[in-house]
CSV table of C-alpha atoms and ligand atoms in Angstrom, one decimal:
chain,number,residue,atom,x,y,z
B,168,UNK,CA,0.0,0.0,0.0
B,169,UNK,CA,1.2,3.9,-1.0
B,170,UNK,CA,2.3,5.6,2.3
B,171,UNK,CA,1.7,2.9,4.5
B,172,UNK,CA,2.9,1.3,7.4
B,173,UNK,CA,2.9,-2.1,7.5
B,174,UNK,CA,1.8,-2.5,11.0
B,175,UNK,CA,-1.0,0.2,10.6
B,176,UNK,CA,-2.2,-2.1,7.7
B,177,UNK,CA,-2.1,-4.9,10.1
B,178,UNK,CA,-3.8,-3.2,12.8
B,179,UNK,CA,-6.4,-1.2,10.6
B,180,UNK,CA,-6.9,-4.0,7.3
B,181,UNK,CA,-7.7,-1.9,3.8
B,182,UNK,CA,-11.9,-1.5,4.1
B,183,UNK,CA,-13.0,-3.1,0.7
B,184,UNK,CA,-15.0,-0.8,-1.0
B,185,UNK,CA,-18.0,-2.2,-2.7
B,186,UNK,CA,-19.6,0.8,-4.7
B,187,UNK,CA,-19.6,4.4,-4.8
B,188,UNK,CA,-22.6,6.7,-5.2
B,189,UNK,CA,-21.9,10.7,-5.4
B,190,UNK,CA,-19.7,11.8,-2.8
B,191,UNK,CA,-19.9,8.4,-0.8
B,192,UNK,CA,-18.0,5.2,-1.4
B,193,UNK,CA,-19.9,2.1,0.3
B,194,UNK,CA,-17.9,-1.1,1.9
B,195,UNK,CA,-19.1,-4.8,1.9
B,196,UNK,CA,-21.2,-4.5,4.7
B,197,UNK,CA,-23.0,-1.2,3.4
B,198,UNK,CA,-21.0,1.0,5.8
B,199,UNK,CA,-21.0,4.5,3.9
B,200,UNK,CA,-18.2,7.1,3.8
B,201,UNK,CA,-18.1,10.1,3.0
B,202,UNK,CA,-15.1,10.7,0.5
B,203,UNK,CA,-13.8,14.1,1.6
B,204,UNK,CA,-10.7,14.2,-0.3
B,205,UNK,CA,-12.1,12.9,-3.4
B,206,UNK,CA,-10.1,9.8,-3.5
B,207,UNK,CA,-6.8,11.2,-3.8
B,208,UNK,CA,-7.9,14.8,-4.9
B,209,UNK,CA,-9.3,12.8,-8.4
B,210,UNK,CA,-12.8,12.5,-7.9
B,211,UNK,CA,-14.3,16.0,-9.0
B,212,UNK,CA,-17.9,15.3,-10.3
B,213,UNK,CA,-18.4,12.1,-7.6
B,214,UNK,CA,-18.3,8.0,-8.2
B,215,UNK,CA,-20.1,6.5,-10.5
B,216,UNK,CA,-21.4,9.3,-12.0
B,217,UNK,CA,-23.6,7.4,-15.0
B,218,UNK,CA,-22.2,10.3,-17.7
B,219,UNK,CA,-18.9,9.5,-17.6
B,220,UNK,CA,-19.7,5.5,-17.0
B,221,UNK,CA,-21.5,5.6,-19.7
B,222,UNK,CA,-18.5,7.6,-21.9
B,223,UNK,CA,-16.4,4.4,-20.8
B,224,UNK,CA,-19.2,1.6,-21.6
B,225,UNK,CA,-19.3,3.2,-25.2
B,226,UNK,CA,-16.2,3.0,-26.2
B,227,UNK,CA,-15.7,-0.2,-24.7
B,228,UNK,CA,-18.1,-2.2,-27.3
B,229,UNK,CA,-15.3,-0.2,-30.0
B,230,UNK,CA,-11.9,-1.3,-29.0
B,231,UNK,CA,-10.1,-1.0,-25.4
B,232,UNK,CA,-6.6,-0.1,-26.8
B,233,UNK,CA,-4.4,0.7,-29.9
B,234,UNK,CA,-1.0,2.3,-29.6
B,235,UNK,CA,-0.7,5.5,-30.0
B,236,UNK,CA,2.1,5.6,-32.9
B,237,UNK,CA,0.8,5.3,-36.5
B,238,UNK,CA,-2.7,5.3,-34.7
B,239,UNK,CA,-5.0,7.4,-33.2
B,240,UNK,CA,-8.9,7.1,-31.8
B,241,UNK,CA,-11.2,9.3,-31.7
B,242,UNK,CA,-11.8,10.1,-28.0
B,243,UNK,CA,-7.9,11.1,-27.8
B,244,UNK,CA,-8.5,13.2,-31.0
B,245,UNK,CA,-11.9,14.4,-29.5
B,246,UNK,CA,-9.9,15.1,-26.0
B,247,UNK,CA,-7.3,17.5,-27.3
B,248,UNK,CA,-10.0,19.5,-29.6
B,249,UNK,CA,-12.1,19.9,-26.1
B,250,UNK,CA,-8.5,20.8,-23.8
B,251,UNK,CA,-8.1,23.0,-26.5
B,252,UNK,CA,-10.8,24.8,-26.2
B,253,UNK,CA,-10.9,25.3,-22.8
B,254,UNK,CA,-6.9,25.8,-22.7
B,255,UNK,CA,-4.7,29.4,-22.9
B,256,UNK,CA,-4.5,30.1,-26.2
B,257,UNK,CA,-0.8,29.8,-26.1
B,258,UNK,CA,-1.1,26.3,-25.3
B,259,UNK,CA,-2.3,23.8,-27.4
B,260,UNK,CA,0.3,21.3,-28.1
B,261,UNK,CA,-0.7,18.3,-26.0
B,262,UNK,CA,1.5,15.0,-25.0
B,263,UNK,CA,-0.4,12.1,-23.1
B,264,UNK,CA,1.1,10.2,-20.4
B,265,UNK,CA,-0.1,8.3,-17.5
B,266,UNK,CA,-0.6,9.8,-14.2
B,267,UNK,CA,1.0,13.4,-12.6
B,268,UNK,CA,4.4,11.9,-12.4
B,269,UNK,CA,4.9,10.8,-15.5
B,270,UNK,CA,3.3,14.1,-16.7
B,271,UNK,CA,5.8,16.1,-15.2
B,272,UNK,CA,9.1,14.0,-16.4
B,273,UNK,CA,7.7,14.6,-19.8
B,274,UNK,CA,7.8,18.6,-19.3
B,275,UNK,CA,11.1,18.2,-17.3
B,276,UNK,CA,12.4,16.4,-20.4
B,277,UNK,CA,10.7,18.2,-23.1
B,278,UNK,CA,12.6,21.5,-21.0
B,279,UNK,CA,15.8,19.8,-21.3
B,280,UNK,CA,15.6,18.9,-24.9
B,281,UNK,CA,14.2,22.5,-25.8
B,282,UNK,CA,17.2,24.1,-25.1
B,283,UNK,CA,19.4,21.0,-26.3
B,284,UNK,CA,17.8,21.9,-29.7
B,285,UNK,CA,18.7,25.1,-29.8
B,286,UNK,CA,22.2,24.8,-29.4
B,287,UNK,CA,22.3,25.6,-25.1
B,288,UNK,CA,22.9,23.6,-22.5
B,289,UNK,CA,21.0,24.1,-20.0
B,290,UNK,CA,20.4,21.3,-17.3
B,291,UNK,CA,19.1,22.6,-14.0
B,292,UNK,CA,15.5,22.8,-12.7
B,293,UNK,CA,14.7,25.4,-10.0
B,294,UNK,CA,11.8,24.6,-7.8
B,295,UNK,CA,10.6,25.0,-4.1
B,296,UNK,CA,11.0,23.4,-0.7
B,297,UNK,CA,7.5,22.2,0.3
B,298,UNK,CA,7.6,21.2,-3.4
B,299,UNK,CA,5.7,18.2,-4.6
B,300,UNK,CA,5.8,16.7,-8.1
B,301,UNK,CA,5.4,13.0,-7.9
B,302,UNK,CA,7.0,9.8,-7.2
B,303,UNK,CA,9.5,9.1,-9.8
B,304,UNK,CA,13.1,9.9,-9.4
B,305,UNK,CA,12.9,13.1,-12.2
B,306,UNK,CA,9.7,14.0,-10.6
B,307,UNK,CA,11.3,13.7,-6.6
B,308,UNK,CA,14.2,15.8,-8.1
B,309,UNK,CA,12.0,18.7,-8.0
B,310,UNK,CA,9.9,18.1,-5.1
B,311,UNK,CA,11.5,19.2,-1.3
B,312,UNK,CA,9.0,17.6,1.3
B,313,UNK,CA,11.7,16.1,3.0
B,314,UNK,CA,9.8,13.1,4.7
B,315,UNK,CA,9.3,11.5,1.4
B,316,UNK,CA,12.6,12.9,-0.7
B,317,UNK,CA,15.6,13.4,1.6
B,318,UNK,CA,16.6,10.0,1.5
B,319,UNK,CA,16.7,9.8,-2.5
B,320,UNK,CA,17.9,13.4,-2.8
B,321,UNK,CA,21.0,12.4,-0.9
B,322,UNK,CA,20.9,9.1,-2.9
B,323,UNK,CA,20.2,10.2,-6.5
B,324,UNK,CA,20.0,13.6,-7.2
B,325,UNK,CA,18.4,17.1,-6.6
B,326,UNK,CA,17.5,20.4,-7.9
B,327,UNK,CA,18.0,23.8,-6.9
B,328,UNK,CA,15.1,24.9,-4.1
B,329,UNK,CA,13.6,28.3,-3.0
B,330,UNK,CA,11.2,29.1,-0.2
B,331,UNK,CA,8.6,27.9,0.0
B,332,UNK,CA,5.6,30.3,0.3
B,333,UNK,CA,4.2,29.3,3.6
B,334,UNK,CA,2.6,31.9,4.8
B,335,UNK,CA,1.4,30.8,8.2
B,336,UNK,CA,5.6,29.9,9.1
B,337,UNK,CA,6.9,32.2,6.6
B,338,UNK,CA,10.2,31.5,5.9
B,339,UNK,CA,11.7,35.4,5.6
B,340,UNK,CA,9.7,36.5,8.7
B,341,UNK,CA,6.8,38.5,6.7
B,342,UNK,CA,3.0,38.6,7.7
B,343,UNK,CA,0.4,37.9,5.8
B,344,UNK,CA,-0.7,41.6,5.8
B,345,UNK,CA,2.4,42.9,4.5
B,346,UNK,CA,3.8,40.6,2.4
B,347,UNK,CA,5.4,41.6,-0.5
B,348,UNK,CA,6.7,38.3,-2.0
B,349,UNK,CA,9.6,38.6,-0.2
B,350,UNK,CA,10.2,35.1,0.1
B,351,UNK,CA,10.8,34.9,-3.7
B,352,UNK,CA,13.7,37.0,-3.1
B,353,UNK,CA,15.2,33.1,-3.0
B,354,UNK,CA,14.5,32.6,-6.0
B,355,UNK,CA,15.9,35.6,-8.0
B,356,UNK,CA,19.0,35.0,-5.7
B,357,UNK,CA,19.2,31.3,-7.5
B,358,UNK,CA,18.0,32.9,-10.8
B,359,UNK,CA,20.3,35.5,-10.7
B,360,UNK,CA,23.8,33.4,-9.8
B,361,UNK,CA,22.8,30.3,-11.9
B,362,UNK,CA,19.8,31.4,-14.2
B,363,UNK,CA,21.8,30.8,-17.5
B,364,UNK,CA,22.4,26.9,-16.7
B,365,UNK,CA,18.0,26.7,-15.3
B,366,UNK,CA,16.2,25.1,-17.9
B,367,UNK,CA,12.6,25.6,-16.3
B,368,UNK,CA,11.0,26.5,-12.9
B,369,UNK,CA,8.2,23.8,-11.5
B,370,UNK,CA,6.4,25.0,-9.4
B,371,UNK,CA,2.5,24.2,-8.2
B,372,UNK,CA,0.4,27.6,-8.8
B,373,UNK,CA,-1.8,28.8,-5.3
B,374,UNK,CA,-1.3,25.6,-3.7
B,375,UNK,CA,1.6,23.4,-2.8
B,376,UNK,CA,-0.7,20.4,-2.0
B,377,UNK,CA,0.9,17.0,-0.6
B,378,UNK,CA,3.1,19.3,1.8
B,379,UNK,CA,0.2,19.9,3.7
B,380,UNK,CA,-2.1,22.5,1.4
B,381,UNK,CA,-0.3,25.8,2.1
B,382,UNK,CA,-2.1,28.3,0.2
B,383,UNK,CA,-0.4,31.1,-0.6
B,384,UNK,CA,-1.1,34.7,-2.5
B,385,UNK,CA,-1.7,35.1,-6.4
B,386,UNK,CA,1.4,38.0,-5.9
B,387,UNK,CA,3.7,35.5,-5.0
B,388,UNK,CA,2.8,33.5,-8.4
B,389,UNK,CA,3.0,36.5,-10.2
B,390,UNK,CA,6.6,37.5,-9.2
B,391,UNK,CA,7.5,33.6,-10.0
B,392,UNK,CA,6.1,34.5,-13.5
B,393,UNK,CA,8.0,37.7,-13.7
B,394,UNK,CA,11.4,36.5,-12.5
B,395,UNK,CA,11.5,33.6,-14.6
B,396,UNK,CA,10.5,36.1,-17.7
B,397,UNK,CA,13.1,38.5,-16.6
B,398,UNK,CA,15.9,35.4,-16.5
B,399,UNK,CA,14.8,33.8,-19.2
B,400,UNK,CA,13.8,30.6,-17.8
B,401,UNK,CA,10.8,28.0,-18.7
B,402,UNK,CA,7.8,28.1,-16.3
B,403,UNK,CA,6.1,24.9,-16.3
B,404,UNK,CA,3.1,25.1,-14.0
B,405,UNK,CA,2.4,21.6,-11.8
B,406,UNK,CA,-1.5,22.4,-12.2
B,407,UNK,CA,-2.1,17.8,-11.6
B,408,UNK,CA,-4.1,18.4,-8.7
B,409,UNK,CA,-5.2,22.2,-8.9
B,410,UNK,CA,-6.1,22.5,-12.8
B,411,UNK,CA,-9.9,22.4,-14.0
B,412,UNK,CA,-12.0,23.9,-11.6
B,413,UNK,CA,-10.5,23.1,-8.3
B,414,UNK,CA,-9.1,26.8,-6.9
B,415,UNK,CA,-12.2,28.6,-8.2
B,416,UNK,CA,-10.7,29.2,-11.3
B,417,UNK,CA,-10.1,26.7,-14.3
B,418,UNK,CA,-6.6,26.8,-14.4
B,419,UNK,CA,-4.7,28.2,-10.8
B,420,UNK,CA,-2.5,30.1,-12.8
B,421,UNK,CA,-5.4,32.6,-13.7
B,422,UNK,CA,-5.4,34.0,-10.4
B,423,UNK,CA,-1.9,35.7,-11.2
B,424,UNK,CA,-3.3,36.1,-14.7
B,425,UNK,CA,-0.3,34.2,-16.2
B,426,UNK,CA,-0.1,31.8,-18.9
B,427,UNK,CA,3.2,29.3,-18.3
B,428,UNK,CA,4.9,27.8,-20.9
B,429,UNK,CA,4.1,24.3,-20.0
B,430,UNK,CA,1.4,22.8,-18.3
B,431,UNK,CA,0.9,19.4,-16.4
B,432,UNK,CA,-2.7,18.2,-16.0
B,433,UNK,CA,-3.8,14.9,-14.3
B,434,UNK,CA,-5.6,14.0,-10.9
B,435,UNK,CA,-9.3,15.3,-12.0
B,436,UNK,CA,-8.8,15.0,-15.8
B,437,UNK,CA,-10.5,11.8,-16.3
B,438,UNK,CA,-12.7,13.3,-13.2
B,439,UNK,CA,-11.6,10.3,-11.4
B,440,UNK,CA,-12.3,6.8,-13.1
B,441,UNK,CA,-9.1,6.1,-15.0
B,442,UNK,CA,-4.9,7.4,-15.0
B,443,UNK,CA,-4.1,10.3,-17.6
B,444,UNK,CA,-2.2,13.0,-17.7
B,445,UNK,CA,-1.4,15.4,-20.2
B,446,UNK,CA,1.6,18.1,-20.8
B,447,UNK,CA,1.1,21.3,-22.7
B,448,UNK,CA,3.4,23.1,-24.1
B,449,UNK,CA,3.6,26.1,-26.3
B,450,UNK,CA,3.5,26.7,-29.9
B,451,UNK,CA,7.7,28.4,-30.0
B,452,UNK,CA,8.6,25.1,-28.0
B,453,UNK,CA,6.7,22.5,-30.1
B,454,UNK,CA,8.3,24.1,-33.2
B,455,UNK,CA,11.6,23.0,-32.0
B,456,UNK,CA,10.8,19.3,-32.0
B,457,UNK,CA,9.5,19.3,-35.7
B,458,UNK,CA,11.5,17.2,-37.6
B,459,UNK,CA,12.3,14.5,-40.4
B,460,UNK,CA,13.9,11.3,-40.5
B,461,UNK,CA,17.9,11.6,-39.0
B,462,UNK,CA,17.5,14.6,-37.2
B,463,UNK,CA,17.3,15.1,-33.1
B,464,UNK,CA,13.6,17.1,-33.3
B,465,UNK,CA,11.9,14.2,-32.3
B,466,UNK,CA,10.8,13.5,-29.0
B,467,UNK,CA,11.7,10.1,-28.1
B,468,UNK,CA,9.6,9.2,-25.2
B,469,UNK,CA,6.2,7.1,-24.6
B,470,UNK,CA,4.5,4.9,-22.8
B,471,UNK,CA,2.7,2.1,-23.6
B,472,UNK,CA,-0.8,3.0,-22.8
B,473,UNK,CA,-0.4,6.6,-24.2
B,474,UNK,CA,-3.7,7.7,-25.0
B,475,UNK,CA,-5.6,5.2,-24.0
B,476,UNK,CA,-9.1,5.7,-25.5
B,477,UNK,CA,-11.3,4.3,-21.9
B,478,UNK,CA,-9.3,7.0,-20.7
B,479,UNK,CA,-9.6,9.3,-23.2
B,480,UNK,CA,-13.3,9.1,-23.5
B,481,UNK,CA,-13.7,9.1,-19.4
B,482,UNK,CA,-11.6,12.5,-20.0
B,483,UNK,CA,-13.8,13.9,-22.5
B,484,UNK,CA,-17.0,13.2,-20.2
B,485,UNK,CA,-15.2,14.9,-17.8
B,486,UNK,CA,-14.5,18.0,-19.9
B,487,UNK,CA,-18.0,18.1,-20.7
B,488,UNK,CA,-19.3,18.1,-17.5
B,489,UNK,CA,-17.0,20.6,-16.2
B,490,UNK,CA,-18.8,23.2,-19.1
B,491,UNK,CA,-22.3,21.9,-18.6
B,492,UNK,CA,-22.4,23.0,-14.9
B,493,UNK,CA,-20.6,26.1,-15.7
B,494,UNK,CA,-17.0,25.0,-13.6
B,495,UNK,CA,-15.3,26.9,-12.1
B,496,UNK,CA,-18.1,30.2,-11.6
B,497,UNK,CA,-20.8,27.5,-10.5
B,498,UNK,CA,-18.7,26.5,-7.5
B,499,UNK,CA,-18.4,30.5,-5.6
B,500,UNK,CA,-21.3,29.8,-3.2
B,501,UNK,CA,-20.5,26.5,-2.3
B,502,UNK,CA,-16.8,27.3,-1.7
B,503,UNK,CA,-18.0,30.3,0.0
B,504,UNK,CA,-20.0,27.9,2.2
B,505,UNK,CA,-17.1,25.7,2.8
B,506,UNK,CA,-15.1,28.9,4.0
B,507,UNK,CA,-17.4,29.2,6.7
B,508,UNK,CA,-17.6,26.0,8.0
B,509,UNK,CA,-13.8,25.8,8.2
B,510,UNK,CA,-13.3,29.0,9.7
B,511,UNK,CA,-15.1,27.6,12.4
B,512,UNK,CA,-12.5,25.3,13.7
B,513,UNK,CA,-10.5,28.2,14.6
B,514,UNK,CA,-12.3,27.5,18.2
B,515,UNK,CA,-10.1,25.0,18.5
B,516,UNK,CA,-6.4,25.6,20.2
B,517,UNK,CA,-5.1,23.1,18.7
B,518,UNK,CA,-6.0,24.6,15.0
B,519,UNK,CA,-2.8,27.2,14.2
B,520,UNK,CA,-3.7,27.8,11.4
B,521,UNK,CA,-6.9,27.3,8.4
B,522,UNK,CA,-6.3,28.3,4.8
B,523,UNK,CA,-8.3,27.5,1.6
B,524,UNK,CA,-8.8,28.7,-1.6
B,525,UNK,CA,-12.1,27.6,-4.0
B,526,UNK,CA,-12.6,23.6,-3.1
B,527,UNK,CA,-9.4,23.4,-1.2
B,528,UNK,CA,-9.0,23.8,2.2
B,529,UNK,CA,-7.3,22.6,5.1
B,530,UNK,CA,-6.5,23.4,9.0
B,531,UNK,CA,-2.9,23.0,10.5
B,532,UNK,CA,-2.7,21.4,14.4
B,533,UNK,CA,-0.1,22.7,16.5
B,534,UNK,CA,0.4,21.8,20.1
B,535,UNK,CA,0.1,25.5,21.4
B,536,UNK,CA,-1.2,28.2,19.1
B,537,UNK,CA,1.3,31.1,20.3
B,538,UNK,CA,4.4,29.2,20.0
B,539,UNK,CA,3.5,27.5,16.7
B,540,UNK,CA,5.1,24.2,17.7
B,541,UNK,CA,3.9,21.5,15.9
B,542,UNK,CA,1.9,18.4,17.8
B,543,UNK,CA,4.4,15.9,19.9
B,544,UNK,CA,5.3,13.4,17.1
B,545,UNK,CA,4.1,10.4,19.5
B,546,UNK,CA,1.0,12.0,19.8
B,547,UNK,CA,-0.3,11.1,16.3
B,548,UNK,CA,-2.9,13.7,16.4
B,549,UNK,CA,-4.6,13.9,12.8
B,550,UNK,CA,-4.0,10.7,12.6
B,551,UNK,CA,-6.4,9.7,15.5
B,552,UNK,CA,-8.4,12.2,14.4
B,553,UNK,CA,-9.3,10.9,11.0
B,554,UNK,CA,-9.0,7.2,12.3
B,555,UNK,CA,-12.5,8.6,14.3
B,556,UNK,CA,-14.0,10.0,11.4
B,557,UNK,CA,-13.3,6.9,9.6
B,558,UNK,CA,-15.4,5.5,11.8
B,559,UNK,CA,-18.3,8.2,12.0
B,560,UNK,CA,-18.3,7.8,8.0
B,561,UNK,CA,-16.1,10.3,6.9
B,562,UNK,CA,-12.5,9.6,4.7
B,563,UNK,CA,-10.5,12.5,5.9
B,564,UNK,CA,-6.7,11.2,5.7
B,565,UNK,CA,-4.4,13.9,6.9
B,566,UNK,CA,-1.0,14.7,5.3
B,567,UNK,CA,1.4,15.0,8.3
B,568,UNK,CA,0.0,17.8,11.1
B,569,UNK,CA,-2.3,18.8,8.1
B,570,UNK,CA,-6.4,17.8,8.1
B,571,UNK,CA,-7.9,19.0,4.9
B,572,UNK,CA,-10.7,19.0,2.8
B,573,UNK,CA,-10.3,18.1,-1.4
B,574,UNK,CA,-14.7,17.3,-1.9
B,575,UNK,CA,-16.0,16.3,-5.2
B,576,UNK,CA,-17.4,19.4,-6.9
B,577,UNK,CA,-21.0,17.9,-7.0
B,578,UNK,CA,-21.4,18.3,-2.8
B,579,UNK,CA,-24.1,19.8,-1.8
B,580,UNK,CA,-24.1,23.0,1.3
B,581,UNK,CA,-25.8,19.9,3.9
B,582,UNK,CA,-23.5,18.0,2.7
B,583,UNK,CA,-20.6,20.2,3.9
B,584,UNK,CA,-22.0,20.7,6.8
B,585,UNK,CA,-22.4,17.0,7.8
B,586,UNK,CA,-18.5,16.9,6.5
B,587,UNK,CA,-17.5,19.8,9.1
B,588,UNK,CA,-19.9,18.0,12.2
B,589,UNK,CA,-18.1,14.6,11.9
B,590,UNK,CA,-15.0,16.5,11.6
B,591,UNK,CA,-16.0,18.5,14.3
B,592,UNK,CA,-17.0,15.7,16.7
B,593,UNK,CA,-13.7,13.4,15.8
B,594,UNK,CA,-11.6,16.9,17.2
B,595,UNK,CA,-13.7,16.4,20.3
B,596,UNK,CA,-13.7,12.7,20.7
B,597,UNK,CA,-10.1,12.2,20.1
B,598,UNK,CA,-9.2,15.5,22.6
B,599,UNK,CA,-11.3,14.1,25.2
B,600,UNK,CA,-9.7,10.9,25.1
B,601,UNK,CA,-6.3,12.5,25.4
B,602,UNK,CA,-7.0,14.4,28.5
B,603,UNK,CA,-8.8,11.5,30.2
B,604,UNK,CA,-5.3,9.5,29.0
B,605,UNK,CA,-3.5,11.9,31.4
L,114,PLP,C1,-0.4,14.1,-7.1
L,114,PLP,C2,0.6,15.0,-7.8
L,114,PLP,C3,1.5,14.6,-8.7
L,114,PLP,C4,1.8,13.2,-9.0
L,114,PLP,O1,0.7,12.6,-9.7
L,114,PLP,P1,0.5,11.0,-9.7
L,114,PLP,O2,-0.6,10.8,-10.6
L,114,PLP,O3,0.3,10.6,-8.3
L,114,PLP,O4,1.8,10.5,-10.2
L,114,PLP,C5,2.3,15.6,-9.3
L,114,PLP,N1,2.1,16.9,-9.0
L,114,PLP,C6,1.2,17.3,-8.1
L,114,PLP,C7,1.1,18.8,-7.8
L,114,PLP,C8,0.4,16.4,-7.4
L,114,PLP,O5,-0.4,16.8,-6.5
């Protein structure tokens, strides 16, 4: 199992999940559970939702698979007409690949073989400490959360790392209230001194997510965008889990009004049902790789279920859906109803801090609120706390001191609040328990 202990498997066996209806998954003995980070941040429009089911089923009775190489099918031609439509204008070349790792070694290597083409020789990656870019070793390169890359960053290899924009522990001392974007003061430092050997910036816009959802201001995406223009360096924007709908606007990079010049997608592209990703790039960086027969302009990379038409048509579903109910601007009084609900954990001393942004939210625990210090390691605080929800019906799995909240777009304002109650009476259950522990 991914990010598991063996002996918490043993303790607490894998529930088998049956079915899923909506916003709820069901196990074998009916049990229902609410699934309040949307199965990995994937599951935007709910489980088994019959549209896209029935996208799958379709092209099922035509054929499951063909490689993409000489061959194309329609739902992967129908995809990239409907991304494209929905995409910055200055992106439209698309490149399928797997899942959000794989999606963003393809823009790492596409970076790389950009400038190769072009005579430089550029072979460094700046990104940013809290950092997270998937699970393969390109992928880790980039990515700084040290509990799941010190060990291979010692081992294999590493980029170069700013700040990270997290504002609640700010790392140059601002406040929230004044900031300026200081902190990316560490970046034009590393942009300045090695910007002529940096082949792109990754970086994930408005939200670093698997370090624990530190939201941070569109100001400090902008001055990303504008240092990397001023030093001539790639931006490739990490939008796998915060693309198509999730921040409130389609693509995160909107709120700094900013178009990068690659894009990963992923996580909600199929809304859910099966792995794709895809990596944009733009028009002056595709035009390097056209080429003939003998030459390097080729990009030589694939996989073997590129394209994959199940996928493909559960992705084009999914697109659709996303413009019949009017995504992103349909979600601003639900979000704003999730606001409220969250804000009301501040009651709580041992909730430092709570930040969200459209669909996204979570709430930091600290062990006291003035000092910031984080919760005694033994204690295994949001751990216990979701292991209670689990059992009140809710799937809340925390990341580190972090609780949050990823729902599938299609939850309804009673259906938030029934999310917030359990969560709220898990906080008091498993508090309770401490003291009487005492
Ligand atoms: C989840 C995630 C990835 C990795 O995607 P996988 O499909 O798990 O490989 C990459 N980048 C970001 C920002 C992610 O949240």
């Amino acid at each position: 199992m991914p990010f598991t202990y063996y002996n918490d498997q043993i303790e607490n066996p894998p529930i088998v999940i049956e079915r899923g209806e909506g916003i709820y998954i069901f196990d074998k003995r009916g049990k229902r559970y609410m699934d309040a980070v949307g199965s990995w941040w994937t599951c935007t429009f709910g489980h088994n939702h019959p549209y896209i089911s029935n996208a799958i089923r379709a092209q099922l009775d035509k054929i499951e698979h063909v490689m993409m190489a000489g061959f194309i099918t329609e739902p992967a031609l129908l995809l990239s007409q409907l991304l494209g439509a929905i995409l910055p204008p200055k992106l439209q070349r698309i490149f399928y690949s797997d899942d959000g790792s794989t999606s963003v070694e393809v823009a790492m290597k596409i970076a790389l073989q950009y400038y190769a083409l072009r005579g430089g020789s550029r072979t460094e990656f700046v990104s940013f400490d809290g950092g997270y870019h998937g699970d393969t070793l390109g992928a880790m390169s980039v990515g700084n959360v040290p509990s799941y890359h010190s060990l291979f960053h010692e081992r294999f290899k590493k980029q170069l790392f700013a700040h990270s924009p997290y504002c609640y522990r700010c790392p140059v001392g601002c406040s929230k209230e004044s900031c300026n974007a200081e902190c990316m003061d560490s970046l034009e430092l590393i942009l300045k001194e090695k910007g002529e050997n940096i082949a792109a910036c990754i970086f994930e816009p408005m939200i670093q997510g698997a370090v624990g959802m530190r939201v941070y201001p569109a100001k400090v995406l902008s001055r990303i965008f504008s240092l990397c223009k001023k030093y001539e360096v790639l931006t490739i924007a990490d939008e796998v889990a915060m693309g198509l709908g999730r921040t409130g606007k389609l693509f995160a990079c909107e709120h700094a009004d900013a178009t990068p010049d690659i894009m990963c997608l992923a996580k909600g592209l199929t809304g859910g049902y099966l792995p794709l990703s895809a990596t944009i790039v733009s028009e002056s960086i595709f035009t390097e790789f056209k080429g003939s027969y003998g030459s390097d302009r080729i990009f030589n990379h694939g996989h073997t279920f590129t394209g994959n038409p199940l996928a493909t048509a559960a992705a084009c579903a999914a697109i659709n859906l996303l413009q019949i109910s009017n995504i992103p601007e349909s979600l601003n009084s639900i979000s704003q109803k999730f606001a409220q609900g969250l804000e009301l954990f501040r009651q709580y001393d041992i909730v430092g801090d709570i930040r969200m942004l459209g669909l996204a939210g979570a709430m930091e625990i600290v062990k006291d609120r003035k000092t910031k210090a984080p919760p005694d390691q033994s204690s295994r605080l949001t751990w216990k706390i979701s292991q209670k929800a689990l059992e009140m019906g809710l799937v809340i799995r925390p990341l580190g001191n972090v609780l949050y909240f990823m729902p599938p777009f299609i939850i309804s304002e009673e259906q938030i609040d029934n999310m917030f109650l359990i969560t709220n009476n898990a906080i008091k259950e498993t508090i309770n328990e401490r003291l009487t522990n005492l």
